[in-house]
Amino acid sequence: MVERRVVLHFPENLIDQPIVSRMVREFSLEFNILRANITPQQEGLMVLGLAGKRVDVDKALRWARQQGVSVQPLEKNVVRNESVCTHCGACVVVCPTAALWKDPETQDVIFDPDKCIACELCVPVCPPRAMEVAF
Amino acid sequence: MAKTYAEINEKIRKGQAVVVTAEEMIDVVADAGIRKAAKQVDVVTTGTFAPMCSSGAFLNFGHTDPRMKVQHAWLNGVPAYGGLAAVDLYIGATVVAEDDPLNTEHPGEFRYGGGHVIQDLIAGNDVRLVAEGYGTDCYPRKRLDTWLNLKDLNQAFLCDPRNCYQNYNVAVNLHAERDIYTYLGVVKKDLGSANYCSAGQLSPLLNDPYYKTIGIGTRIFLGGAQGYVFWEGTQHDPTVARSENGVPKGGAGTLAVVGDMKAMEPKWIVGVSMLGYGASLAVGLGIPIPILNEEMARYTAVKDEDIVAAIVDYSRDYSHNEGRPLGHVSYKELKSGSITIKGKQVPTVSLSSYPRAREIAAILKEWIKAGDFELTEPVQLLPSADSGQTFKNLKERPASQEGR
Ligand code: SF4
Ligand code: SF4
């Protein structure tokens, strides 16, 4: 089993095609849509977490490319510098994937790297600059 | 039976004082009742950790050779105020480096300002001082460019004219067509967030709503060290509307505080950058409250559900001193993660760190239990609800057309 996070760009003619559902069905993958939106130029963008056998993940991505989808690995990582984070919560509201969230019991701010799509929105919003971009 | 400060301090010295945090006091009172709790508990500790913009530091770096009367000065490129004698400086938390792009590309990042200089000094980092003077007969030198380190300064004390706001607004964005960038963080458009900034039930002045024990001379936790309240804070406004329990429903009392930077820790004094707004300083502050009588036991048992804050529109009403609060909401609701405004579920955002507030109250408790921190009786109390003192906005008397 491998897990991989990829950024898919769909050209306009493919936006309404059920590419992702076919991809995961035919190659028996588990998937998690981390982010999906359509840009003003009618380009579809999706950040996808895929899990399955390594060969199947590779085959599925090759197949998607053949359909005309551009596939890029999610290379950047956003990490939290734990010694700098004050657990204030200013970041929570800008995170589009709820990778940053506040535990209502303890009021601690939790960071789930698995849900992070490295959009970097939290980076300038964090008052002490605890969120850092790592390459 | 009422207790005195002297009796409580005697117990602290003997290691017999019963000290609980303001969170723990809620349970003590719920279990034992006010009367017993007032007898059992000697001190309740509080804490808060949040950006507090009206902060700064006085620094004296000693005479140069030849001597110099500093007129203009910069610390790591950030202007410091030199209009004090020869080698005294004041650096304010919100001043930014002279080459900062500010909001020219909105929202500006405000990466480095006075608050960061103060944190760098406390962290023991070298800070570059550039200074200019005009030269006098006794102070002939005109220019200085040197590294400074906190340990070599004669005095370095944090001196904050307004910290520890008793309560604060909850900011929302009703009118703007985009997110707005404020000192309460990013307030999302279309009622997309409700931003607040208070530790609620742990916050010092919410546990002593009428300032019956916190006053001039009160010893406090400031930035990881022992500091003092030296005056009412600027904009101290004790006569605002209060709930039945005496707790103000909005910003009210404030404190001016002072403490030795050489004893502070960079964990508790943190330079911050508020996107689109400016630089500031997050300050960790905690105050012990003596349980002199049942009245203080009752105040310190205050719970998040009994403390409310006003919801204010920051996209128009706040800036233009218009409108009315959209309502009031309790800190219990705010801390649940979302509140309902105009029928809409709105996620809440905090700028104040409750986990750090809790840590401060716990540290203060340990200091007192260990006998390292005794309580001080204020030499003078602060103006309270019966003082008639209010906070006024400026009544302009235009001196020219330009200021309009
Ligand atoms: S905004 Fe920064 S400091 Fe505050 S909780 Fe988020 S990561 Fe931590
Ligand atoms: S970069 Fe920050 S805002 Fe974006 S998904 Fe990751 S944690 Fe959330």
Coordinates of C-alpha atoms and ligand atoms in Angstrom, one line a residue:
Chain A
M1 CA 0.0 0.0 0.0
V2 CA 1.2 3.5 -0.8
E3 CA -0.4 6.9 -0.2
R4 CA 0.2 9.7 -2.6
R5 CA -1.0 13.3 -2.9
V6 CA -1.3 14.6 -6.4
V7 CA -2.5 17.8 -8.1
L8 CA -4.7 17.2 -11.2
H9 CA -5.5 19.8 -13.8
F10 CA -8.5 19.1 -16.0
P11 CA -8.8 21.0 -19.3
E12 CA -12.2 22.4 -20.0
N13 CA -13.4 19.5 -22.2
L14 CA -12.8 17.0 -19.4
I15 CA -14.4 18.9 -16.5
D16 CA -17.7 17.1 -16.6
Q17 CA -16.2 13.7 -17.2
P18 CA -16.2 11.2 -14.4
I19 CA -12.5 10.6 -14.6
V20 CA -11.7 10.4 -10.9
S21 CA -14.5 7.9 -10.2
R22 CA -13.4 5.7 -13.1
M23 CA -9.8 5.9 -12.1
V24 CA -10.4 4.8 -8.6
R25 CA -12.9 2.1 -9.6
E26 CA -10.9 0.5 -12.3
F27 CA -7.6 0.5 -10.3
S28 CA -9.3 -0.3 -6.9
L29 CA -7.9 2.7 -5.2
E30 CA -9.1 4.6 -2.1
F31 CA -9.3 8.3 -2.6
N32 CA -9.8 11.5 -0.7
I33 CA -10.6 14.8 -2.4
L34 CA -8.5 17.3 -0.5
R35 CA -9.5 20.2 -2.7
A36 CA -11.5 20.8 -5.9
N37 CA -12.3 24.0 -7.7
I38 CA -12.8 25.4 -11.1
T39 CA -10.7 28.4 -12.1
P40 CA -12.2 31.4 -14.0
Q41 CA -10.6 30.0 -17.2
Q42 CA -12.7 26.9 -16.8
E43 CA -9.8 24.8 -15.8
G44 CA -10.6 22.2 -13.2
L45 CA -8.1 21.7 -10.3
M46 CA -8.2 19.0 -7.9
V47 CA -5.9 17.9 -5.1
L48 CA -6.4 14.2 -4.5
G49 CA -5.1 11.8 -1.9
L50 CA -4.8 8.3 -3.4
A51 CA -4.1 5.0 -1.6
G52 CA -3.7 1.6 -3.0
K53 CA -1.1 -0.9 -4.4
R54 CA 1.9 1.0 -5.8
V55 CA 1.5 -0.5 -9.3
D56 CA -2.2 0.4 -9.3
V57 CA -1.6 4.0 -8.3
D58 CA 1.1 4.3 -11.0
K59 CA -1.2 2.7 -13.6
A60 CA -4.2 4.9 -12.6
L61 CA -2.1 8.1 -12.9
R62 CA -0.7 6.9 -16.3
W63 CA -4.3 6.3 -17.5
A64 CA -5.4 9.8 -16.3
R65 CA -2.6 11.4 -18.2
Q66 CA -3.7 9.5 -21.3
Q67 CA -7.1 11.0 -20.9
G68 CA -5.5 14.5 -21.1
V69 CA -5.3 15.3 -17.4
S70 CA -2.1 16.9 -16.2
V71 CA -0.8 15.1 -13.1
Q72 CA 1.7 16.6 -10.7
P73 CA 2.9 15.3 -7.4
L74 CA 2.2 17.6 -4.4
E75 CA 5.8 18.5 -3.7
K76 CA 5.7 21.3 -1.3
N77 CA 4.9 20.7 2.3
V78 CA 3.7 23.1 4.9
V79 CA 4.9 22.2 8.3
R80 CA 4.2 23.7 11.7
N81 CA 7.1 24.8 13.9
E82 CA 5.7 23.5 17.2
S83 CA 7.9 25.6 19.3
V84 CA 6.6 28.8 17.7
C85 CA 2.9 27.9 17.6
T86 CA 1.0 29.6 20.4
H87 CA -2.3 27.7 19.8
C88 CA -4.1 31.0 19.2
G89 CA -6.3 29.8 16.4
A90 CA -6.0 32.6 13.9
C91 CA -5.1 30.1 11.2
V92 CA -8.2 27.9 11.6
V93 CA -10.6 30.1 9.6
V94 CA -8.4 30.3 6.5
C95 CA -7.5 26.7 6.1
P96 CA -9.7 25.3 3.3
T97 CA -9.3 21.6 4.2
A98 CA -9.7 21.8 8.0
A99 CA -6.1 20.5 8.3
L100 CA -5.9 23.1 11.1
W101 CA -8.7 22.9 13.6
K102 CA -9.3 23.7 17.2
D103 CA -10.2 21.0 19.7
P104 CA -13.2 22.4 21.5
E105 CA -12.3 20.5 24.7
T106 CA -8.7 21.6 25.2
Q107 CA -8.8 24.6 22.9
D108 CA -5.5 23.3 21.4
V109 CA -5.1 23.9 17.7
I110 CA -4.4 20.6 15.9
F111 CA -2.5 20.3 12.6
D112 CA -3.2 17.3 10.4
P113 CA -0.4 17.1 7.8
D114 CA -2.4 14.4 5.9
K115 CA -5.2 16.8 5.2
C116 CA -2.9 19.7 4.2
I117 CA -2.7 20.6 0.5
A118 CA 0.1 23.1 1.0
C119 CA -2.0 26.0 -0.2
E120 CA 0.1 28.3 2.1
L121 CA -2.9 30.4 3.1
C122 CA -2.1 30.0 6.7
V123 CA 1.5 31.0 6.3
P124 CA 1.1 34.8 6.4
V125 CA -2.0 34.6 8.5
C126 CA -0.2 33.0 11.5
P127 CA 0.8 35.9 13.8
P128 CA 4.1 34.4 15.1
R129 CA 4.8 32.7 11.7
A130 CA 4.7 29.1 12.9
M131 CA 3.5 27.7 9.6
E132 CA 6.5 27.2 7.3
V133 CA 6.9 26.1 3.7
A134 CA 9.3 23.2 3.3
F135 CA 10.5 21.9 -0.1
Chain B
M1 CA -14.3 35.4 58.0
A2 CA -12.3 37.8 56.0
K3 CA -8.6 37.2 55.4
T4 CA -5.9 39.8 55.0
Y5 CA -3.0 40.0 52.5
A6 CA -0.6 39.6 55.5
E7 CA -2.3 36.4 56.6
I8 CA -2.3 35.0 53.0
N9 CA 1.4 35.9 52.6
E10 CA 2.2 34.3 56.0
K11 CA 0.6 31.1 54.7
I12 CA 2.6 31.4 51.4
R13 CA 5.8 31.7 53.4
K14 CA 5.0 28.6 55.4
G15 CA 4.1 26.7 52.2
Q16 CA 0.5 26.3 53.5
A17 CA -1.4 28.5 51.1
V18 CA -4.2 26.9 49.1
V19 CA -3.8 28.1 45.5
V20 CA -6.0 27.1 42.6
T21 CA -6.3 28.4 39.1
A22 CA -9.4 30.3 38.0
E23 CA -10.5 27.1 36.1
E24 CA -10.1 25.0 39.2
M25 CA -12.0 27.6 41.3
I26 CA -15.1 27.0 39.3
D27 CA -15.2 23.3 40.4
V28 CA -14.2 24.2 44.0
V29 CA -17.2 26.5 44.3
A30 CA -19.5 24.1 42.5
D31 CA -18.5 21.4 45.0
A32 CA -18.1 23.3 48.3
G33 CA -20.2 26.4 47.8
I34 CA -19.1 30.0 48.1
R35 CA -18.7 30.1 51.9
K36 CA -16.5 27.1 52.2
A37 CA -14.5 27.9 49.1
A38 CA -13.8 31.4 50.5
K39 CA -12.5 29.8 53.6
Q40 CA -10.5 27.0 52.0
V41 CA -8.9 28.9 49.1
D42 CA -6.3 31.6 49.6
V43 CA -5.4 32.6 46.1
V44 CA -6.8 32.1 42.6
T45 CA -4.4 32.5 39.7
T46 CA -5.4 33.8 36.3
G47 CA -3.7 34.1 32.9
T48 CA -4.0 35.5 29.4
F49 CA -1.8 35.4 26.3
A50 CA -2.7 37.5 23.3
P51 CA -1.5 40.3 21.0
M52 CA -1.4 43.5 23.1
C53 CA -0.6 46.3 20.7
S54 CA 0.0 49.0 23.3
S55 CA 3.3 47.6 24.6
G56 CA 6.9 48.6 24.4
A57 CA 10.2 48.8 26.2
F58 CA 12.6 51.3 27.7
L59 CA 16.3 50.5 27.0
N60 CA 19.4 52.2 28.4
F61 CA 22.6 51.2 26.6
G62 CA 25.1 53.4 28.4
H63 CA 27.3 56.2 27.2
T64 CA 29.4 56.0 24.1
D65 CA 32.9 57.3 23.8
P66 CA 32.9 60.2 23.0
R67 CA 29.4 60.8 24.4
M68 CA 26.4 61.1 22.2
K69 CA 22.9 62.5 22.6
V70 CA 20.8 60.2 20.5
Q71 CA 18.2 62.0 18.5
H72 CA 17.1 59.3 16.0
A73 CA 17.7 55.6 16.5
W74 CA 16.9 52.3 14.8
L75 CA 17.0 48.8 16.2
N76 CA 17.3 46.2 13.5
G77 CA 16.0 48.8 11.1
V78 CA 13.0 49.6 13.3
P79 CA 12.7 53.2 14.5
A80 CA 13.0 53.6 18.3
Y81 CA 12.1 56.8 20.1
G82 CA 15.1 58.8 21.2
G83 CA 13.5 61.9 22.6
L84 CA 14.7 61.1 26.1
A85 CA 18.0 62.3 27.5
A86 CA 21.1 60.9 25.8
V87 CA 21.1 57.1 25.7
D88 CA 17.6 56.1 26.7
L89 CA 15.3 54.6 24.0
Y90 CA 11.7 53.5 23.9
I91 CA 10.7 50.9 21.3
G92 CA 7.0 50.5 20.6
A93 CA 5.5 47.1 19.7
T94 CA 3.7 48.2 16.5
V95 CA 6.4 50.3 14.8
V96 CA 7.7 48.6 11.7
A97 CA 11.0 48.7 9.8
E98 CA 11.4 51.9 7.8
D99 CA 11.6 49.9 4.5
D100 CA 8.5 47.9 5.2
P101 CA 6.1 47.9 2.2
L102 CA 3.2 48.3 4.6
N103 CA -0.1 47.9 2.8
T104 CA 1.1 49.0 -0.6
E105 CA 0.4 45.4 -1.7
H106 CA -2.6 44.7 0.3
P107 CA -2.7 42.7 2.6
G108 CA 0.8 43.6 3.8
E109 CA 2.7 41.1 5.8
F110 CA 4.4 43.3 8.4
R111 CA 7.1 40.8 9.0
Y112 CA 9.3 42.6 11.4
G113 CA 8.5 45.4 13.9
G114 CA 9.1 46.6 17.4
G115 CA 7.5 43.5 19.0
H116 CA 10.0 41.3 17.1
V117 CA 12.9 43.5 18.3
I118 CA 11.7 43.1 21.9
Q119 CA 11.4 39.3 21.5
D120 CA 14.8 39.1 19.9
L121 CA 16.4 41.0 22.8
I122 CA 14.7 38.7 25.3
A123 CA 15.8 35.7 23.4
G124 CA 19.4 36.9 23.9
N125 CA 19.9 37.7 20.2
D126 CA 22.2 40.6 19.2
V127 CA 20.3 43.6 17.9
R128 CA 21.9 46.2 15.7
L129 CA 21.6 49.8 16.9
V130 CA 22.1 52.7 14.4
A131 CA 21.8 56.1 15.9
E132 CA 22.2 59.7 14.9
G133 CA 22.7 62.9 17.0
Y134 CA 23.3 66.5 16.1
G135 CA 26.3 67.0 18.4
T136 CA 26.6 69.3 21.3
D137 CA 29.5 70.7 23.3
C138 CA 29.1 67.9 25.9
Y139 CA 27.8 65.2 23.6
P140 CA 29.8 65.7 20.4
R141 CA 29.3 62.3 18.7
K142 CA 26.9 62.2 15.7
R143 CA 26.7 58.6 14.6
L144 CA 26.7 55.2 16.1
D145 CA 26.4 51.7 14.5
T146 CA 26.8 48.8 17.0
W147 CA 25.5 45.5 18.1
L148 CA 23.6 45.4 21.4
N149 CA 22.7 42.5 23.6
L150 CA 20.2 42.5 26.4
K151 CA 22.7 41.3 29.0
D152 CA 24.9 44.4 28.4
L153 CA 22.1 47.0 28.7
N154 CA 21.9 48.9 32.0
Q155 CA 18.1 48.7 32.1
A156 CA 15.7 47.1 29.8
F157 CA 12.1 47.0 31.0
L158 CA 8.9 46.2 29.3
C159 CA 6.6 49.1 29.9
D160 CA 3.1 48.6 28.4
P161 CA 0.6 51.4 28.6
R162 CA -2.4 49.2 27.9
N163 CA -2.5 45.4 28.4
C164 CA -4.9 42.9 29.7
Y165 CA -8.2 44.3 28.3
Q166 CA -10.9 43.1 30.6
N167 CA -13.1 42.0 27.7
Y168 CA -13.3 42.6 24.0
N169 CA -15.4 42.8 20.9
V170 CA -16.2 39.8 18.7
A171 CA -15.5 41.0 15.1
V172 CA -17.7 40.1 12.1
N173 CA -17.7 41.2 8.5
L174 CA -21.2 42.1 7.3
H175 CA -20.7 44.6 4.5
A176 CA -17.3 44.1 2.7
E177 CA -17.3 42.2 -0.5
R178 CA -14.0 40.6 0.6
D179 CA -12.3 39.3 3.7
I180 CA -11.0 42.1 5.9
Y181 CA -7.7 42.2 7.7
T182 CA -7.8 43.5 11.2
Y183 CA -6.0 43.3 14.5
L184 CA -8.4 40.5 15.3
G185 CA -7.1 38.5 12.3
V186 CA -8.8 37.8 9.0
V187 CA -12.5 38.4 9.3
K188 CA -14.2 36.5 6.5
K189 CA -16.8 38.1 4.3
D190 CA -20.5 37.3 4.4
L191 CA -20.4 36.6 8.1
G192 CA -17.8 34.0 7.4
S193 CA -16.1 34.2 10.8
A194 CA -16.5 35.7 14.3
N195 CA -13.1 36.7 15.7
Y196 CA -12.6 37.1 19.4
C197 CA -9.7 37.7 21.8
S198 CA -10.0 36.9 25.5
A199 CA -9.2 34.0 27.8
G200 CA -12.7 34.4 29.2
Q201 CA -13.0 32.6 32.6
L202 CA -9.2 32.6 33.0
S203 CA -8.7 36.2 32.1
P204 CA -7.4 38.4 35.1
L205 CA -9.8 41.3 35.1
L206 CA -12.8 39.1 34.4
N207 CA -12.1 37.4 37.8
D208 CA -11.9 40.7 39.6
P209 CA -14.5 42.7 37.7
Y210 CA -14.5 45.8 39.9
Y211 CA -10.7 45.9 40.5
K212 CA -11.1 45.2 44.2
T213 CA -7.7 43.6 44.5
I214 CA -5.8 44.5 41.3
G215 CA -4.4 48.0 41.5
I216 CA -1.3 50.1 41.5
G217 CA 1.6 48.0 42.8
T218 CA 0.0 44.6 42.2
R219 CA 2.7 42.0 41.5
I220 CA 2.0 39.9 38.4
F221 CA 3.3 37.3 36.0
L222 CA 4.6 39.3 33.0
G223 CA 6.4 37.6 30.2
G224 CA 7.7 34.7 32.3
A225 CA 9.0 37.0 35.1
Q226 CA 7.5 39.0 38.0
G227 CA 6.3 42.4 37.0
Y228 CA 3.9 45.0 38.4
V229 CA 0.8 47.0 37.6
F230 CA 1.9 50.6 37.7
W231 CA -1.2 52.5 36.6
E232 CA -4.6 52.1 35.1
G233 CA -4.1 51.3 31.4
T234 CA -4.8 53.8 28.7
Q235 CA -8.5 53.7 27.6
H236 CA -9.4 52.3 31.0
D237 CA -13.2 52.5 30.9
P238 CA -14.8 51.1 34.0
T239 CA -18.3 52.4 33.6
V240 CA -19.4 50.3 30.6
A241 CA -22.5 48.1 30.8
R242 CA -22.1 45.1 33.0
S243 CA -24.0 41.8 33.4
E244 CA -25.7 41.1 36.7
N245 CA -22.6 39.3 38.0
G246 CA -20.6 42.6 37.5
V247 CA -18.7 41.4 34.5
P248 CA -18.4 44.1 31.7
K249 CA -20.1 43.2 28.5
G250 CA -17.4 44.7 26.4
G251 CA -13.9 46.2 26.6
A252 CA -13.6 47.9 30.0
G253 CA -10.7 48.0 32.4
T254 CA -7.1 47.9 31.2
L255 CA -3.7 47.8 33.0
A256 CA -0.4 49.5 32.5
V257 CA 2.3 47.1 33.5
V258 CA 6.1 47.0 33.8
G259 CA 8.7 44.3 34.3
D260 CA 12.4 43.5 33.8
M261 CA 13.1 42.1 30.4
K262 CA 16.3 40.4 31.6
A263 CA 14.2 38.0 33.6
M264 CA 11.6 37.3 30.8
E265 CA 11.4 34.4 28.4
P266 CA 10.8 34.6 24.6
K267 CA 8.0 32.0 24.9
W268 CA 5.9 34.6 26.7
I269 CA 6.8 37.7 24.8
V270 CA 6.3 37.0 21.1
G271 CA 6.6 39.4 18.2
V272 CA 3.6 38.9 15.9
S273 CA 2.6 40.0 12.4
M274 CA -1.1 40.7 11.7
L275 CA -1.7 40.3 8.0
G276 CA -2.9 43.5 6.4
Y277 CA -2.8 45.2 9.8
G278 CA 0.6 45.6 11.3
A279 CA 3.2 44.3 13.7
S280 CA 2.5 43.7 17.4
L281 CA 3.5 41.9 20.5
A282 CA 1.8 38.9 22.1
V283 CA 2.1 39.2 25.9
G284 CA 1.7 36.5 28.5
L285 CA 0.3 38.0 31.7
G286 CA -1.1 36.4 34.8
I287 CA -2.5 37.9 38.1
P288 CA -3.0 36.2 41.4
I289 CA -6.3 37.2 43.2
P290 CA -6.4 36.9 46.9
I291 CA -9.6 35.4 48.2
L292 CA -10.1 37.9 51.0
N293 CA -13.8 37.2 51.4
E294 CA -16.8 35.5 49.9
E295 CA -17.2 38.3 47.4
M296 CA -13.8 37.5 45.8
A297 CA -14.6 33.8 45.9
R298 CA -17.8 34.5 43.9
Y299 CA -16.0 36.7 41.3
T300 CA -13.2 34.2 40.7
A301 CA -15.7 31.3 40.2
V302 CA -17.0 33.1 37.0
K303 CA -17.6 30.7 34.1
D304 CA -17.3 31.2 30.4
E305 CA -21.1 30.9 30.1
D306 CA -21.5 33.9 32.4
I307 CA -19.2 36.2 30.4
V308 CA -20.6 37.8 27.3
A309 CA -18.9 39.9 24.6
A310 CA -20.5 42.2 22.0
I311 CA -20.6 41.2 18.4
V312 CA -19.5 44.2 16.3
D313 CA -19.3 44.7 12.5
Y314 CA -15.7 45.6 11.6
S315 CA -16.4 46.2 7.9
R316 CA -18.2 49.5 8.6
D317 CA -19.7 50.1 12.1
Y318 CA -16.4 49.8 14.0
S319 CA -14.4 52.0 11.7
H320 CA -17.0 54.7 11.5
N321 CA -18.1 54.6 15.1
E322 CA -21.6 53.7 13.9
G323 CA -24.2 51.1 14.6
R324 CA -24.9 48.9 17.5
P325 CA -23.6 45.5 18.5
L326 CA -25.4 42.8 16.6
G327 CA -25.9 41.1 19.9
H328 CA -24.0 39.4 22.7
V329 CA -22.5 36.0 22.9
S330 CA -20.9 34.0 25.7
Y331 CA -17.3 32.7 25.8
K332 CA -18.7 29.2 26.2
E333 CA -20.5 29.6 22.8
L334 CA -17.4 31.2 21.3
K335 CA -15.1 28.4 22.4
S336 CA -17.5 25.8 21.0
G337 CA -16.2 26.6 17.5
S338 CA -19.3 28.3 16.0
I339 CA -22.0 30.7 17.0
T340 CA -25.3 31.7 15.3
I341 CA -25.7 35.2 14.0
K342 CA -28.8 36.3 12.0
G343 CA -29.7 32.7 11.7
K344 CA -26.4 31.7 10.2
Q345 CA -23.8 29.4 11.7
V346 CA -20.6 31.3 11.9
P347 CA -17.2 29.7 12.7
T348 CA -15.3 31.4 15.6
V349 CA -11.7 32.3 15.5
S350 CA -9.6 33.2 18.5
L351 CA -6.6 35.4 18.7
S352 CA -6.0 34.8 22.3
S353 CA -4.4 31.5 23.2
Y354 CA -6.4 29.7 25.9
P355 CA -3.8 26.8 26.2
R356 CA -1.1 29.4 27.0
A357 CA -3.4 31.3 29.4
R358 CA -3.9 28.0 31.2
E359 CA -0.2 27.4 31.4
I360 CA 0.4 30.9 32.8
A361 CA -2.2 30.3 35.6
A362 CA -0.5 27.0 36.4
I363 CA 3.0 28.5 36.5
L364 CA 1.8 31.3 38.8
K365 CA 0.2 28.8 41.0
E366 CA 3.4 26.8 41.3
W367 CA 5.4 30.0 42.1
I368 CA 3.1 30.9 44.9
K369 CA 2.9 27.4 46.3
A370 CA 6.7 27.2 46.3
G371 CA 6.9 30.5 48.2
D372 CA 8.6 32.3 45.4
F373 CA 5.8 34.8 44.8
E374 CA 4.0 36.8 47.5
L375 CA 0.9 38.9 47.0
T376 CA 1.0 42.7 47.2
E377 CA -1.8 44.9 48.4
P378 CA -2.3 47.7 45.9
V379 CA -1.1 51.1 47.1
Q380 CA -4.0 52.6 45.3
L381 CA -7.0 51.0 43.6
L382 CA -8.0 51.7 40.0
P383 CA -11.1 53.8 39.1
S384 CA -14.1 51.4 39.1
A385 CA -17.7 51.3 38.1
D386 CA -18.6 54.1 40.6
S387 CA -15.9 56.5 39.4
G388 CA -17.9 58.1 36.6
Q389 CA -14.8 57.8 34.4
T390 CA -15.5 57.0 30.8
F391 CA -13.4 56.6 27.6
K392 CA -14.1 59.4 25.2
N393 CA -13.5 59.7 21.5
L394 CA -11.8 62.7 20.1
K395 CA -13.9 65.8 19.6
E396 CA -12.1 67.4 16.7
R397 CA -11.5 71.1 16.6
P398 CA -10.0 71.3 13.1
A399 CA -6.9 73.4 13.1
S400 CA -6.7 73.5 9.3
Q401 CA -8.4 72.0 6.2
E402 CA -5.7 69.4 5.6
G403 CA -6.7 67.2 8.5
R404 CA -10.2 66.5 7.1
Ligands
SF4_1 S1 -2.2 30.9 13.8 FE1 -0.1 30.1 14.1 S2 0.3 30.2 16.3 FE2 -1.9 30.4 16.0 S3 -2.6 28.3 16.2 FE3 -2.3 28.7 14.0 S4 -0.2 27.9 13.7 FE4 -0.4 28.1 15.9
SF4_2 S1 -1.2 25.1 3.8 FE1 -2.2 25.7 5.7 S2 -4.1 26.5 5.1 FE2 -3.4 25.3 3.4 S3 -4.2 23.3 3.7 FE3 -2.2 23.3 4.7 S4 -2.6 23.8 6.8 FE4 -4.5 24.4 5.6

